[in-house]
Coordinates of C-alpha atoms in Angstrom, one line a residue:
M18 CA 102.8 76.0 72.4
N19 CA 102.7 77.0 76.0
L20 CA 99.0 76.1 76.7
G21 CA 99.0 77.0 80.4
K22 CA 99.9 80.7 80.0
K23 CA 97.0 81.2 77.5
I24 CA 94.5 80.1 80.3
Y25 CA 94.3 82.4 83.4
G26 CA 93.9 80.3 86.6
K27 CA 91.0 82.4 88.0
I28 CA 88.4 81.3 85.4
Q29 CA 85.3 83.8 85.3
G30 CA 82.4 84.3 83.1
R31 CA 79.7 82.2 81.3
K32 CA 81.6 81.9 78.1
V33 CA 84.3 79.8 79.8
E34 CA 81.8 77.6 81.7
D35 CA 80.0 77.0 78.3
F36 CA 83.3 76.1 76.6
L37 CA 84.3 73.7 79.5
E38 CA 80.9 72.0 79.2
K39 CA 81.2 71.5 75.5
I40 CA 84.8 69.9 75.5
A41 CA 84.0 67.6 78.5
N42 CA 81.6 65.5 76.4
N43 CA 80.2 62.9 78.9
I44 CA 83.6 61.2 79.6
N45 CA 83.6 58.0 81.8
D46 CA 87.4 57.9 81.9
Y47 CA 89.3 60.3 84.3
V48 CA 92.0 60.6 86.8
I49 CA 91.8 61.4 90.4
V50 CA 94.9 63.0 92.3
V51 CA 95.0 63.7 96.0
W52 CA 98.1 65.7 96.7
A53 CA 99.6 67.6 99.8
G54 CA 100.6 71.1 100.1
D55 CA 104.3 70.4 99.3
G56 CA 103.1 68.9 96.0
T57 CA 103.6 65.2 97.2
I58 CA 101.0 62.7 95.5
L59 CA 99.0 61.1 98.5
E60 CA 96.6 59.1 96.3
F61 CA 96.4 58.3 92.6
K62 CA 93.5 56.5 90.6
E63 CA 92.5 56.1 87.1
I64 CA 88.9 55.4 86.5
G65 CA 87.9 53.6 83.3
D66 CA 90.6 53.2 80.7
K67 CA 94.1 53.8 82.0
I68 CA 94.6 57.1 80.2
L69 CA 98.0 57.8 81.8
G70 CA 99.0 54.3 82.5
Y71 CA 100.6 54.7 85.9
L72 CA 100.2 52.4 88.9
P73 CA 99.6 54.0 92.2
E74 CA 102.7 52.9 93.7
Q75 CA 104.8 54.4 90.7
V76 CA 103.6 58.0 91.6
E77 CA 102.5 58.0 95.1
G78 CA 105.0 59.7 97.4
K79 CA 106.6 61.7 94.6
K80 CA 106.1 65.2 93.6
W81 CA 103.3 65.6 91.1
I82 CA 105.3 68.3 89.2
D83 CA 108.2 65.8 88.7
V84 CA 105.9 63.0 87.6
F85 CA 103.4 64.6 85.3
I86 CA 105.0 67.9 84.1
D87 CA 107.6 68.3 81.2
E88 CA 110.8 70.5 82.1
K89 CA 109.7 73.1 79.7
E90 CA 106.2 73.7 81.6
K91 CA 107.4 73.4 85.0
E92 CA 107.7 77.2 85.5
E93 CA 104.2 77.8 84.3
M94 CA 102.9 75.0 86.6
E95 CA 104.6 76.6 89.5
W96 CA 102.5 79.6 88.8
V97 CA 99.2 77.5 89.2
Y98 CA 100.7 75.8 92.3
R99 CA 101.4 79.0 94.0
K100 CA 97.9 80.3 93.3
L101 CA 96.4 77.2 94.7
L102 CA 98.6 77.5 98.0
N103 CA 97.4 81.1 98.4
N104 CA 93.8 80.0 98.3
E105 CA 93.2 81.5 94.9
Q106 CA 90.6 79.7 92.7
V107 CA 92.2 77.7 89.9
R108 CA 89.2 75.5 89.7
Y109 CA 89.5 74.6 86.0
Y110 CA 92.8 74.5 84.2
V111 CA 94.3 73.0 80.9
N112 CA 97.7 71.7 80.6
P113 CA 99.8 68.9 79.1
V114 CA 100.9 66.0 81.3
K115 CA 103.1 63.1 80.6
D116 CA 101.8 59.5 80.5
V117 CA 103.8 56.5 81.8
N118 CA 105.7 56.4 78.5
G119 CA 106.6 60.2 78.4
I120 CA 104.0 61.1 75.8
K121 CA 102.1 64.4 76.4
K122 CA 98.4 64.4 76.7
I123 CA 96.2 67.5 77.2
F124 CA 94.1 67.4 80.4
L125 CA 91.3 69.5 81.7
W126 CA 91.7 69.6 85.5
Y127 CA 89.2 70.4 88.2
N128 CA 90.9 71.5 91.5
S129 CA 89.6 71.7 94.9
R130 CA 91.1 72.2 98.5
I131 CA 89.7 69.4 100.6
E132 CA 91.8 69.4 103.9
S133 CA 93.5 71.6 106.4
S134 CA 94.8 71.2 110.0
E135 CA 95.9 73.2 112.8
D136 CA 99.4 73.2 111.4
D137 CA 97.9 74.8 108.1
E138 CA 98.5 71.5 106.3
K139 CA 96.8 71.7 102.8
V140 CA 95.5 68.8 100.9
F141 CA 94.0 69.2 97.4
L142 CA 92.0 67.1 95.1
S143 CA 92.3 67.2 91.3
I144 CA 90.1 65.4 88.8
G145 CA 91.5 65.3 85.3
F146 CA 89.8 64.6 82.0
S147 CA 91.8 63.8 78.8
L148 CA 91.1 66.2 75.9
D149 CA 92.9 63.8 73.8
E150 CA 90.4 61.3 74.8
I151 CA 87.8 63.6 73.4
E152 CA 89.5 63.8 70.0
R153 CA 89.6 60.1 69.9
L154 CA 86.0 59.5 70.7
N155 CA 84.6 62.2 68.5
K156 CA 87.2 61.8 65.7
K157 CA 86.3 65.4 64.7
I158 CA 88.4 67.7 66.9
Q159 CA 91.6 68.3 64.9
R160 CA 93.2 71.2 66.7
Y161 CA 92.4 74.0 69.3
E162 CA 94.0 77.3 69.9
R163 CA 93.6 79.7 72.9
E164 CA 94.2 83.2 73.3
F165 CA 94.7 85.2 76.6
S166 CA 94.1 88.8 77.0
K167 CA 93.5 91.1 79.9
I168 CA 90.4 93.3 79.7
N169 CA 91.6 95.7 82.3
E170 CA 93.2 96.1 85.7
Q171 CA 90.0 95.4 87.7
S172 CA 88.6 92.4 85.8
E173 CA 90.0 89.6 83.9
S174 CA 88.6 87.0 81.5
L175 CA 89.4 84.6 78.9
K176 CA 88.7 84.8 75.1
F177 CA 89.1 81.7 73.0
K178 CA 89.6 81.5 69.2
I179 CA 88.4 78.2 68.0
S180 CA 88.5 77.2 64.4
K181 CA 85.4 76.0 62.6
Q182 CA 86.5 72.3 62.8
D183 CA 87.4 72.4 66.5
L184 CA 84.0 71.5 68.1
V185 CA 82.2 69.8 65.1
L186 CA 80.7 67.1 67.5
K187 CA 77.5 65.1 67.2
Q188 CA 74.5 66.6 69.0
K189 CA 76.3 69.7 70.2
D190 CA 73.3 70.7 72.5
E191 CA 73.5 67.4 74.3
I192 CA 77.2 67.5 75.2
I193 CA 77.3 67.3 79.0
K194 CA 74.8 69.7 80.2
D195 CA 75.7 69.4 83.8
Y196 CA 79.4 68.9 83.5
K197 CA 80.1 70.9 86.6
S198 CA 77.6 69.1 88.8
K199 CA 79.1 65.9 87.7
I200 CA 82.6 66.5 88.7
E201 CA 81.5 68.0 92.0
F202 CA 79.7 64.6 92.5
L203 CA 82.8 62.7 91.8
A204 CA 84.7 64.9 94.3
F205 CA 82.3 64.4 97.2
F206 CA 80.3 61.2 96.6
D207 CA 81.0 57.6 96.1
E208 CA 80.1 56.4 92.6
L209 CA 79.0 52.9 93.8
T210 CA 76.8 53.6 96.6
K211 CA 76.0 57.3 96.0
L212 CA 76.9 58.1 99.6
P213 CA 78.9 61.0 100.7
N214 CA 82.7 60.1 100.5
K215 CA 85.8 60.8 102.4
N216 CA 86.1 64.3 101.1
S217 CA 82.7 65.0 102.3
L218 CA 83.5 63.6 105.8
I219 CA 86.6 65.8 105.9
R220 CA 84.5 68.9 104.9
W221 CA 82.0 68.0 107.6
L222 CA 84.6 67.7 110.3
N223 CA 86.3 70.9 109.1
L224 CA 83.1 72.7 109.8
R225 CA 82.4 70.7 112.9
V226 CA 85.7 71.5 114.5
S227 CA 85.4 75.2 114.0
N228 CA 81.9 75.3 115.4
V229 CA 81.5 72.5 118.0
E230 CA 78.1 71.8 119.5
K231 CA 77.5 70.4 122.9
G232 CA 76.7 66.5 123.2
N233 CA 78.4 63.2 122.7
I234 CA 79.1 63.2 119.1
Y235 CA 81.1 60.3 117.7
L236 CA 82.9 59.3 114.6
I237 CA 82.8 55.7 113.8
F238 CA 84.8 53.6 111.3
L239 CA 83.2 50.5 110.1
E240 CA 85.4 48.2 108.2
L241 CA 84.1 45.2 106.0
R242 CA 86.8 42.4 106.5
N243 CA 88.3 40.1 103.7
L244 CA 86.6 41.8 100.7
E245 CA 89.6 40.9 98.7
K246 CA 88.9 37.2 99.2
L247 CA 85.3 37.7 98.5
N248 CA 86.4 39.4 95.1
V249 CA 88.4 36.2 94.3
M250 CA 85.5 33.9 95.2
Y251 CA 82.6 35.6 93.7
G252 CA 83.9 38.2 91.3
Y253 CA 83.9 42.1 91.6
D254 CA 80.3 42.5 90.3
I255 CA 78.9 40.4 93.1
V256 CA 81.2 42.2 95.7
D257 CA 80.1 45.5 94.4
E258 CA 76.3 44.5 94.7
L259 CA 77.2 43.3 98.3
I260 CA 78.7 46.7 99.3
V261 CA 75.5 48.4 97.8
Q262 CA 73.3 46.0 99.9
I263 CA 75.4 46.7 103.0
S264 CA 75.1 50.4 102.5
R265 CA 71.3 50.1 102.2
K266 CA 71.2 48.1 105.3
L267 CA 73.1 50.7 107.2
E268 CA 70.8 53.5 106.0
D269 CA 67.9 51.4 107.3
I270 CA 69.7 50.8 110.7
L271 CA 70.8 54.4 111.4
S272 CA 68.5 57.2 112.6
K273 CA 67.7 60.4 110.5
E274 CA 70.1 62.3 112.6
D275 CA 73.2 60.0 111.9
K276 CA 75.3 60.6 109.1
L277 CA 76.7 57.9 106.9
F278 CA 79.7 58.1 104.6
K279 CA 81.5 55.6 102.3
I280 CA 85.1 56.4 102.7
G281 CA 87.0 53.6 101.0
F282 CA 86.9 50.3 99.2
D283 CA 85.9 48.4 102.6
R284 CA 85.2 51.2 104.8
F285 CA 82.1 53.3 106.1
A286 CA 82.1 56.1 108.6
I287 CA 79.3 57.2 110.7
I288 CA 78.6 60.3 112.7
C289 CA 76.1 60.0 115.5
K290 CA 75.2 61.8 118.6
I291 CA 74.7 59.2 121.3
E292 CA 74.8 58.7 125.0
S293 CA 76.2 55.1 125.2
I294 CA 78.5 54.5 122.2
S295 CA 79.2 50.8 123.3
E296 CA 75.6 49.9 123.3
Y297 CA 75.1 51.7 119.9
I298 CA 78.0 49.8 118.3
K299 CA 76.9 46.3 119.8
N300 CA 73.4 47.0 118.4
L301 CA 75.0 47.9 115.1
L302 CA 77.1 44.8 114.9
A303 CA 74.0 42.7 115.9
K304 CA 71.9 44.1 113.2
L305 CA 74.6 43.7 110.5
A306 CA 75.1 40.0 111.4
V307 CA 72.9 38.8 108.5
V308 CA 73.4 36.7 105.5
Y309 CA 73.2 38.6 102.2
N310 CA 71.8 36.9 99.1
I311 CA 73.6 38.3 96.0
N312 CA 72.3 36.6 92.9
G313 CA 71.9 33.3 94.6
N314 CA 75.3 33.5 96.6
L315 CA 74.7 33.5 100.3
I316 CA 77.4 35.7 101.8
R317 CA 78.2 36.5 105.5
V318 CA 80.5 39.5 106.2
N319 CA 82.7 40.2 109.2
Y320 CA 83.2 43.6 110.6
N321 CA 85.6 45.8 112.8
I322 CA 84.6 49.1 114.3
G323 CA 86.7 51.9 115.8
A324 CA 85.1 55.0 117.3
T325 CA 86.3 58.3 118.8
L326 CA 84.5 61.2 120.5
I327 CA 84.7 64.3 118.4
D328 CA 83.1 66.7 120.9
D329 CA 86.4 68.5 121.6
T330 CA 87.3 72.0 120.6
N331 CA 91.2 71.0 120.8
D332 CA 91.0 68.4 118.2
S333 CA 91.8 69.0 114.5
T334 CA 90.3 67.0 111.7
T335 CA 93.5 65.3 111.2
S336 CA 93.7 64.4 114.9
I337 CA 90.1 62.9 115.0
L338 CA 90.7 60.7 111.9
R339 CA 93.9 59.4 113.4
K340 CA 92.3 58.6 116.7
C341 CA 89.5 56.7 114.9
D342 CA 92.0 54.8 112.9
L343 CA 93.9 53.9 116.0
A344 CA 90.8 52.5 117.6
L345 CA 89.9 50.5 114.3
I346 CA 93.4 49.0 114.3
K347 CA 93.1 48.0 117.9
S348 CA 89.8 46.4 117.3
K349 CA 91.2 44.2 114.4
E350 CA 93.9 43.1 116.7
K351 CA 91.2 41.7 118.9
G352 CA 89.6 39.6 116.2
L353 CA 86.7 39.7 113.8
N354 CA 83.4 41.4 114.8
E355 CA 85.2 43.3 117.5
Y356 CA 85.1 47.1 118.4
E357 CA 87.4 49.7 120.2
I358 CA 86.7 53.1 121.5
F359 CA 89.7 55.6 121.4
K360 CA 91.4 56.2 124.7
P361 CA 94.7 58.2 125.4
S362 CA 96.5 55.1 126.2
L363 CA 96.2 54.1 122.6
E364 CA 98.3 56.9 121.5
V365 CA 100.8 56.1 124.0
Q366 CA 100.8 52.5 123.0
T367 CA 101.3 53.5 119.4
L368 CA 104.1 55.9 120.2
K369 CA 105.8 53.1 122.2
E370 CA 105.4 50.8 119.2
G371 CA 106.8 53.2 116.9
I372 CA 109.8 53.8 119.0
I373 CA 110.4 49.9 119.4
E374 CA 110.0 49.5 115.6
K375 CA 112.6 52.1 115.0
E376 CA 115.1 50.6 117.5
L377 CA 114.3 47.1 116.1
R378 CA 115.6 48.4 112.7
N379 CA 118.7 49.7 114.3
G380 CA 119.1 46.5 116.3
I381 CA 119.2 44.4 113.1
D382 CA 121.8 46.5 111.5
L383 CA 124.0 46.5 114.7
N384 CA 123.7 42.7 115.3
E385 CA 122.0 43.1 118.6
F386 CA 120.0 39.9 118.4
I387 CA 121.4 36.6 120.0
L388 CA 120.2 33.1 120.4
L389 CA 119.7 31.2 123.6
Y390 CA 119.1 27.3 123.5
Q391 CA 116.9 25.3 125.7
P392 CA 117.5 21.6 125.8
I393 CA 115.0 18.9 124.8
I394 CA 115.5 15.7 126.7
N395 CA 114.8 12.0 125.6
L396 CA 112.7 10.4 128.5
C397 CA 113.8 7.0 127.6
N398 CA 117.5 7.5 128.1
G399 CA 118.0 11.0 129.4
Q400 CA 120.1 12.0 126.5
I401 CA 119.7 15.4 124.8
Y402 CA 117.5 15.1 121.8
G403 CA 117.8 18.6 120.7
L404 CA 118.0 22.3 121.4
E405 CA 115.2 24.7 120.7
V406 CA 116.6 28.1 119.8
L407 CA 115.0 31.2 121.3
L408 CA 115.6 34.8 120.1
R409 CA 116.7 37.5 122.5
W410 CA 117.4 41.3 121.8
H411 CA 120.5 42.5 123.6
Y412 CA 119.6 46.3 123.3
L413 CA 122.6 48.4 122.9
K414 CA 124.6 45.4 124.1
S415 CA 123.6 46.3 127.7
V416 CA 119.9 45.1 128.4
Y417 CA 117.8 42.3 127.3
I418 CA 114.3 43.1 126.0
S419 CA 111.7 40.4 126.3
P420 CA 110.3 38.8 123.1
L421 CA 106.9 39.6 124.4
E422 CA 107.7 43.2 123.9
F423 CA 109.3 43.0 120.5
I424 CA 108.0 40.1 118.6
P425 CA 104.3 41.2 118.2
I426 CA 105.6 44.7 116.9
A427 CA 108.0 42.8 114.5
E428 CA 105.1 40.8 113.3
K429 CA 103.1 44.1 112.6
C430 CA 105.7 45.9 110.7
G431 CA 107.1 42.9 108.7
L432 CA 110.4 42.9 110.6
I433 CA 109.7 39.4 111.7
V434 CA 110.8 37.9 108.3
D435 CA 114.2 39.6 108.8
L436 CA 114.4 38.3 112.4
G437 CA 113.5 34.9 111.1
K438 CA 116.4 34.9 108.8
I439 CA 118.8 36.0 111.6
V440 CA 117.6 33.2 113.6
L441 CA 117.9 30.6 110.9
K442 CA 121.5 31.8 109.9
Q443 CA 122.7 31.7 113.6
S444 CA 121.2 28.4 114.1
V445 CA 122.9 26.8 111.1
E446 CA 126.2 28.4 112.2
S447 CA 125.8 26.9 115.8
A448 CA 124.8 23.6 114.4
K449 CA 128.3 23.2 112.9
V450 CA 129.7 23.2 116.4
F451 CA 126.9 21.1 118.1
N452 CA 127.0 18.3 115.4
S453 CA 130.3 17.1 116.7
Y454 CA 128.7 16.4 120.3
F455 CA 125.6 14.6 119.3
N456 CA 124.4 11.5 117.4
E457 CA 122.3 11.4 114.3
E458 CA 119.0 11.9 116.1
F459 CA 120.0 15.3 117.4
V460 CA 118.0 18.4 115.9
I461 CA 118.1 22.1 116.2
S462 CA 114.6 23.3 116.6
V463 CA 113.6 26.8 115.1
N464 CA 110.3 28.5 115.5
I465 CA 109.0 29.9 112.2
S466 CA 106.5 32.8 112.7
P467 CA 103.2 32.8 110.7
R468 CA 104.2 35.8 108.6
Q469 CA 107.6 34.3 107.8
F470 CA 106.1 30.9 106.9
V471 CA 103.8 32.5 104.2
D472 CA 106.3 35.0 102.8
K473 CA 106.9 34.2 99.1
E474 CA 110.7 34.0 99.6
F475 CA 110.7 31.7 102.6
I476 CA 111.8 28.6 100.7
T477 CA 114.2 30.3 98.6
S478 CA 115.9 32.2 101.5
T479 CA 116.0 29.1 103.6
I480 CA 117.7 27.0 100.8
E481 CA 120.1 29.9 100.2
I482 CA 121.3 29.9 103.8
L483 CA 121.6 26.2 104.0
E484 CA 123.7 26.1 100.8
N485 CA 126.0 28.9 101.8
E486 CA 126.8 27.3 105.1
K487 CA 127.3 23.8 103.4
I488 CA 127.0 21.7 106.6
K489 CA 126.9 18.0 106.3
N490 CA 124.2 15.9 108.2
L491 CA 122.5 19.0 109.3
K492 CA 119.2 18.2 110.9
L493 CA 116.9 21.3 111.4
Q494 CA 113.5 21.0 112.7
F495 CA 111.1 23.9 112.0
E496 CA 108.1 24.4 114.4
I497 CA 104.8 25.8 113.2
T498 CA 101.7 26.2 114.8
E499 CA 98.5 24.4 114.0
K500 CA 96.7 27.4 112.9
V501 CA 99.5 28.2 110.4
A502 CA 99.7 24.7 109.1
I503 CA 96.1 24.3 108.5
E504 CA 95.0 27.6 107.2
N505 CA 96.5 26.6 103.7
I506 CA 97.2 22.9 104.1
N507 CA 98.2 22.3 100.5
Y508 CA 100.8 25.1 100.8
T509 CA 102.1 23.6 104.0
I510 CA 102.5 20.3 102.4
E511 CA 104.3 21.8 99.6
V512 CA 106.7 23.7 101.8
I513 CA 107.5 20.6 103.9
N514 CA 108.2 18.3 101.0
Q515 CA 110.4 20.9 99.3
L516 CA 112.6 21.5 102.5
K517 CA 112.8 17.7 103.3
N518 CA 115.4 17.4 100.7
Y519 CA 117.7 19.8 102.7
G520 CA 117.3 17.8 105.9
I521 CA 114.6 19.9 107.5
T522 CA 111.8 18.2 109.4
F523 CA 108.6 20.0 110.8
A524 CA 106.9 19.7 114.1
L525 CA 103.5 21.2 115.1
D526 CA 103.9 23.7 117.9
D527 CA 101.5 24.4 120.7
F528 CA 99.4 21.4 119.7
G529 CA 96.0 21.1 121.4
V530 CA 95.3 24.9 121.3
D531 CA 93.7 25.2 118.0
Y532 CA 92.3 22.4 115.5
S533 CA 93.9 19.3 116.9
S534 CA 92.1 17.2 114.0
L535 CA 93.1 13.7 113.3
N536 CA 92.4 14.2 109.6
Y537 CA 94.9 17.1 109.5
L538 CA 97.5 15.2 111.3
R539 CA 97.2 12.4 108.9
K540 CA 97.7 14.7 105.9
L541 CA 100.7 16.7 107.1
P542 CA 104.1 15.1 106.4
I543 CA 105.4 16.2 110.0
E544 CA 107.7 14.4 112.3
A545 CA 106.8 15.6 115.7
V546 CA 104.0 17.2 117.7
K547 CA 104.7 19.5 120.8
I548 CA 102.0 19.4 123.5
D549 CA 101.2 23.0 124.6
K550 CA 102.5 23.9 128.0
S551 CA 98.9 24.9 129.1
F552 CA 98.2 21.2 128.9
V553 CA 101.4 20.0 130.4
Q554 CA 101.1 22.3 133.4
E555 CA 97.6 21.1 134.3
T556 CA 98.3 17.3 134.0
E557 CA 97.4 16.9 137.7
N558 CA 93.8 18.0 136.6
E559 CA 91.8 14.8 135.6
E560 CA 90.2 16.3 132.4
T561 CA 93.5 17.7 131.3
Y562 CA 95.3 14.4 132.0
F563 CA 92.8 12.6 129.8
V564 CA 93.3 15.2 127.1
V565 CA 97.2 14.9 127.2
E566 CA 96.8 10.9 127.3
T567 CA 94.6 11.1 124.3
I568 CA 97.0 13.3 122.3
I569 CA 99.9 11.1 123.2
R570 CA 98.0 7.8 122.3
L571 CA 96.8 9.4 119.0
C572 CA 100.3 10.7 117.9
K573 CA 101.8 7.4 118.5
K574 CA 99.3 5.6 116.3
L575 CA 100.5 8.0 113.6
G576 CA 104.1 7.5 114.2
L577 CA 104.8 11.0 115.5
K578 CA 107.3 11.8 118.0
I579 CA 105.8 13.8 121.0
V580 CA 107.4 16.5 122.9
G581 CA 106.0 17.9 126.3
E582 CA 106.6 21.8 126.4
G583 CA 106.8 23.8 129.5
V584 CA 107.6 21.1 132.2
E585 CA 108.3 23.0 135.4
T586 CA 108.0 20.3 138.1
E587 CA 109.1 16.9 138.9
N588 CA 105.5 15.7 139.1
Q589 CA 104.7 17.0 135.5
Y590 CA 108.0 15.2 134.4
K591 CA 106.9 11.9 135.9
I592 CA 103.4 12.2 134.5
L593 CA 104.6 12.7 131.0
N594 CA 106.9 9.7 131.3
Q595 CA 104.1 7.6 132.5
L596 CA 101.9 8.5 129.7
G597 CA 104.6 7.5 127.3
C598 CA 105.7 11.0 126.1
D599 CA 108.9 10.8 124.2
Y600 CA 110.7 14.1 124.9
V601 CA 110.3 16.9 127.3
Q602 CA 111.6 20.4 127.7
G603 CA 111.0 23.3 130.2
Y604 CA 112.7 25.0 133.3
F605 CA 112.7 21.7 135.3
I606 CA 115.1 20.4 132.9
S607 CA 117.1 23.6 132.2
K608 CA 116.5 27.3 131.5
P609 CA 117.5 28.6 128.1
L610 CA 121.3 28.8 127.9
S611 CA 123.8 30.8 126.0
F612 CA 126.0 29.2 123.2
E613 CA 129.0 29.3 125.7
E614 CA 127.0 27.8 128.5
I615 CA 125.7 25.0 126.3
L616 CA 129.3 24.4 125.0
I617 CA 130.7 24.1 128.7
K618 CA 128.1 21.5 129.8
L619 CA 128.7 19.5 126.6
Q620 CA 132.5 19.5 127.2
N621 CA 132.1 18.5 130.8
K622 CA 129.5 15.9 130.0
E623 CA 127.1 17.5 132.5
I624 CA 123.7 16.0 132.6
F625 CA 120.7 18.2 132.8
R626 CA 118.3 18.5 136.0
G627 CA 115.5 15.8 135.6
T628 CA 117.4 13.3 133.3
D629 CA 118.1 11.0 136.3
V630 CA 114.6 11.4 138.0
V631 CA 113.0 8.7 136.3
K632 CA 114.9 5.4 135.6

């Protein structure tokens, strides 16, 4: 039966409202769909029992009509769709939808337009209640029919024919007396905190943009950091109560004129009229820096804040939200409990990063990335101990782009993992050639980025590259920072031990910058420590000299090799030699060289500058 054609989209009349109230029956299980004007699903969420069974990633980004609607009903649903786009009310509608297994289920939908922009972009919210679920719960409803008829050309209404068995429900008079208010609440308020939600914020901003008042009015995004970890540590009930307490704390802190919204799992929004936004935010962070007692669990929460001025008639709602998001992202780059206020340069920076990301992807496909090699010298005999590989981007095969420009962006967008594989593959290939020139001590040293190291495929992809190349007596050394090694020390130990079997050793890079703990050094099965260049280049300072001396003495007691990084002067070279450092690298020894340049020096048996300084 074609159910949709029997229900006209423009519901009117008290009879229909009564009918809808009856069939809703106080349901706690429902579906929320946010979708764009072109029909693309932007957000999907199932509350309570998984009625349809879809995961968000299975449907988001797809057309709702392709996901939920059977081919036979698509024409009918196009009719509803057109009415919504034309701003005609189809607030309540009943139609069959497909669950994840392709089984049809009858849904009652509440529809509302929630957003628009200067470009007439339209965004809709649909909340769906399963009538099949009503049948299951009440075990009384056996069937229902609907009949559509036009009353006259000026007015239209619905008439329903329902058999005697259709609505035999317990306590008819108590079946969802305020159904309409309930779904209105779900649409515009957060269920946990009872605060206005993102849809309410968008509605407020839409009104605001069309009727701007004078004054410094700001939108603030407040994000609670690492709630996922707290969920794992304490459980969802504890974290839910924590969020409620934080919302109450915010209500106490804010003035009556301020507006507070809960716009996501870990995010609040505040609208305030204030002269000094920086002072306002600093005061807010200071007052939030408290310990919460949740059922005996003492929990401290970290925050990040982004803010933007919305006192601008030229800004659309979409633009305001984007600016606040950019400011929040920038604050998170600074660290925990930081804030950022939007300025135009952030948009320029974001645009620049977007262009670089796009070109990075092209560069990977076009093999534009090459390696340079910086020699590491043995201070005892002046021989080359190894080569540290350094990645360079030969953009369009014509200009070189500094790693300082592209590495941070690659880290952000996840391309650093792909770049890491390129570095490793090229390093192994070059080792085939270099091995014939060096003794067994020689190593190729490769920097492993934090994101690459914790990638779930790091071990398997590394082993795959090594096995494909089949090099005998290969000795690779992976450099990881102290911070990465120690954040999850058990994982680090596991990785090191697994890769040891393939001839890979590990070194701690930039040592001295972060933890530098004897306890950690004892636990980690590493081979070498690299003293950070910030210490090496300040060894003429008495305090720094003492720090470097202590590091070298400590590492020698633990049987670790020591490499001094960033040696740029003869005096730094001599000091490290006097302190007993094993190896050095830096521009005083040699700048990074291409594969061909290294080969020429090796074939000509050239020594590197600095190797004959101290004898």
